[in-house]
Coordinates of C-alpha atoms in Angstrom, one line a residue:
X1 CA 120.9 96.2 88.2
X2 CA 118.5 95.7 85.3
X3 CA 117.3 99.2 84.2
X4 CA 113.6 99.1 83.3
X5 CA 113.7 102.6 81.9
X6 CA 112.0 102.6 78.5
X7 CA 111.0 98.9 78.7
X8 CA 107.6 99.7 77.0
X9 CA 109.4 101.4 74.0
X10 CA 109.9 97.8 72.7
X11 CA 107.6 97.3 69.7
X12 CA 106.6 93.9 71.1
X13 CA 104.2 95.7 73.5
X14 CA 102.4 97.6 70.6
X15 CA 102.1 94.3 68.8
X16 CA 100.8 92.5 71.9
X17 CA 98.1 95.2 72.4
X18 CA 96.9 95.2 68.8
X19 CA 97.0 91.4 68.6
X20 CA 94.9 91.0 71.8
X21 CA 92.4 93.9 71.7
X22 CA 89.5 91.7 70.5
X23 CA 90.3 89.1 73.3
X24 CA 90.3 92.0 75.8
X25 CA 87.0 93.4 74.6
X26 CA 85.3 90.0 74.8
X27 CA 86.4 89.2 78.4
X28 CA 83.6 88.0 80.7
X29 CA 82.2 89.3 83.0
X30 CA 83.8 92.6 81.7
X31 CA 86.6 93.4 79.3
X32 CA 89.9 92.0 80.7
X33 CA 92.9 89.9 79.6
X34 CA 95.8 88.0 81.2
X35 CA 99.3 87.7 79.9
X36 CA 102.0 85.3 80.9
X37 CA 105.6 86.4 80.6
X38 CA 104.5 90.0 80.1
X39 CA 107.8 91.4 81.4
X40 CA 111.4 90.3 80.7
X41 CA 112.4 87.3 82.7
X42 CA 115.6 89.1 84.0
X43 CA 113.5 92.1 85.1
X44 CA 111.0 89.9 86.9
X45 CA 113.9 88.2 88.7
X46 CA 115.3 91.6 89.8
X47 CA 111.9 92.8 90.9
X48 CA 111.4 89.7 92.9
X49 CA 114.9 89.7 94.4
X50 CA 114.4 93.3 95.5
X51 CA 110.9 93.1 96.7
X52 CA 110.7 93.9 100.4
X53 CA 110.0 91.1 102.8
X54 CA 106.7 91.0 104.6
X55 CA 108.5 92.1 107.8
X56 CA 111.0 94.5 106.2
X57 CA 111.0 98.1 107.4
X58 CA 109.5 99.8 104.4
X59 CA 106.7 101.3 106.4
X60 CA 104.1 98.9 105.1
X61 CA 100.6 100.0 105.4
X62 CA 98.6 97.2 107.0
X63 CA 95.0 96.5 106.1
X64 CA 93.3 94.0 108.4
X65 CA 89.6 94.1 108.1
X66 CA 86.8 91.6 107.6
X67 CA 87.3 91.8 103.8
X68 CA 91.0 92.5 103.5
X69 CA 94.2 91.4 105.1
X70 CA 97.4 92.5 103.3
X71 CA 100.3 95.0 103.3
X72 CA 100.9 97.7 100.7
X73 CA 103.1 100.7 100.0
X74 CA 102.0 103.5 97.6
X75 CA 105.0 105.8 98.4
X76 CA 107.6 104.8 95.9
X77 CA 110.3 106.6 97.8
X78 CA 110.2 103.9 100.5
X79 CA 110.9 101.1 97.9
X80 CA 114.1 99.8 96.5
X81 CA 115.2 101.6 93.3
X82 CA 114.3 98.9 90.8
X83 CA 110.7 98.9 92.1
X84 CA 110.5 102.7 92.1
X85 CA 111.8 102.8 88.5
X86 CA 109.3 100.1 87.4
X87 CA 106.3 101.9 89.0
X88 CA 107.4 105.0 87.0
X89 CA 107.4 103.0 83.8
X90 CA 103.9 101.8 84.5
X91 CA 103.0 105.6 84.7
X92 CA 104.9 106.3 81.4
X93 CA 103.4 107.5 78.1
X94 CA 104.5 104.3 76.5
X95 CA 102.6 102.1 78.9
X96 CA 99.5 104.3 78.6
X97 CA 99.8 103.9 74.8
X98 CA 99.9 100.1 75.2
X99 CA 96.8 100.3 77.4
X100 CA 95.0 102.6 75.0
X101 CA 95.7 100.3 72.1
X102 CA 94.7 97.2 74.1
X103 CA 91.5 98.7 75.6
X104 CA 90.4 101.1 72.9
X105 CA 90.1 103.8 75.6
X106 CA 91.7 107.0 74.5
X107 CA 93.1 109.7 76.7
X108 CA 94.2 107.6 79.7
X109 CA 96.2 109.3 82.3
X110 CA 98.4 107.7 85.0
X111 CA 97.9 107.9 88.7
X112 CA 101.2 109.2 90.1
X113 CA 99.7 108.9 93.6
X114 CA 99.2 105.2 93.3
X115 CA 95.8 105.4 95.0
X116 CA 95.1 101.8 96.0
X117 CA 98.1 101.0 93.8
X118 CA 101.8 100.7 94.3
X119 CA 103.1 97.4 95.7
X120 CA 101.0 94.9 97.6
X121 CA 102.0 91.8 99.5
X122 CA 100.2 89.0 101.2
X123 CA 101.3 85.9 102.8
X124 CA 99.6 82.7 103.8
X125 CA 96.4 83.5 105.6
X126 CA 96.1 87.0 104.1
X127 CA 93.1 87.7 101.8
X128 CA 91.2 90.2 99.7
X129 CA 87.5 89.4 99.6
X130 CA 85.1 89.8 96.7
X131 CA 84.8 93.5 95.9
X132 CA 84.3 96.0 93.2
X133 CA 87.1 98.6 92.9
X134 CA 86.3 102.3 93.4
X135 CA 85.8 104.2 90.2
X136 CA 86.6 107.8 91.3
X137 CA 90.1 108.9 92.0
X138 CA 89.9 111.9 94.3
X139 CA 93.5 112.9 93.9
X140 CA 93.4 113.3 90.1
X141 CA 89.7 114.1 89.9
X142 CA 89.1 111.5 87.3
X143 CA 87.3 108.2 86.8
X144 CA 89.4 105.1 87.2
X145 CA 89.1 103.2 83.9
X146 CA 91.8 100.5 83.9
X147 CA 93.6 98.4 86.4
X148 CA 96.9 96.6 85.6
X149 CA 98.0 93.9 88.0
X150 CA 101.5 92.4 87.8
X151 CA 102.1 89.2 89.9
X152 CA 105.7 88.4 90.8
X153 CA 105.0 85.1 92.6
X154 CA 107.3 82.4 91.4
X155 CA 105.9 79.0 90.7
X156 CA 102.4 79.7 91.9
X157 CA 100.6 76.6 93.2
X158 CA 96.8 76.3 92.8
X159 CA 96.5 74.5 96.1
X160 CA 97.7 77.6 97.8
X161 CA 94.4 79.1 96.9
X162 CA 94.0 82.9 96.6
X163 CA 94.3 83.1 92.9
X164 CA 92.6 86.1 91.1
X165 CA 88.9 85.4 90.5
X166 CA 86.5 87.5 88.4
X167 CA 83.0 87.3 89.6
X168 CA 79.6 87.7 88.0
X169 CA 78.5 91.3 88.0
X170 CA 76.0 90.5 90.8
X171 CA 78.8 89.1 93.0
X172 CA 77.1 85.7 93.5
X173 CA 79.8 83.4 92.0
X174 CA 83.0 83.4 90.0
X175 CA 82.8 83.3 86.3

């Protein structure tokens, strides 16, 4: 098994953050950035290979409302070891330093509870409607400042629809 422990110790992440902080800050409709090949190819393959199936018994939480249809799991103890270790790396000091360098926001703290975080899965027909994320995390009593999304889908096809869209601040149409 690929061990992701310390993956963000690699100086390439500091360089990536510093080289892209202007691009991040100029994102429209709000600061954001997208990276292809952010994680090591072998790590992505292991994460994908160990990701629970839609019907696996990992005690998926099911959201099925007018605006959301998906499955998620925020309790890392219910996930395969590689995913559990990776979630912990995303809460590591090194990843926070990467985010601080990229965003210019100092003093970021992780969310060890994965409130609306953790792993999410959707299949054909599932959806997440246009929305604004919450900004107050009640568990850590802090404002939510940064979201990091990692997509593991292999060979994404645009005709599948469902790609990430960022909308105008008024929520009328995508940018």
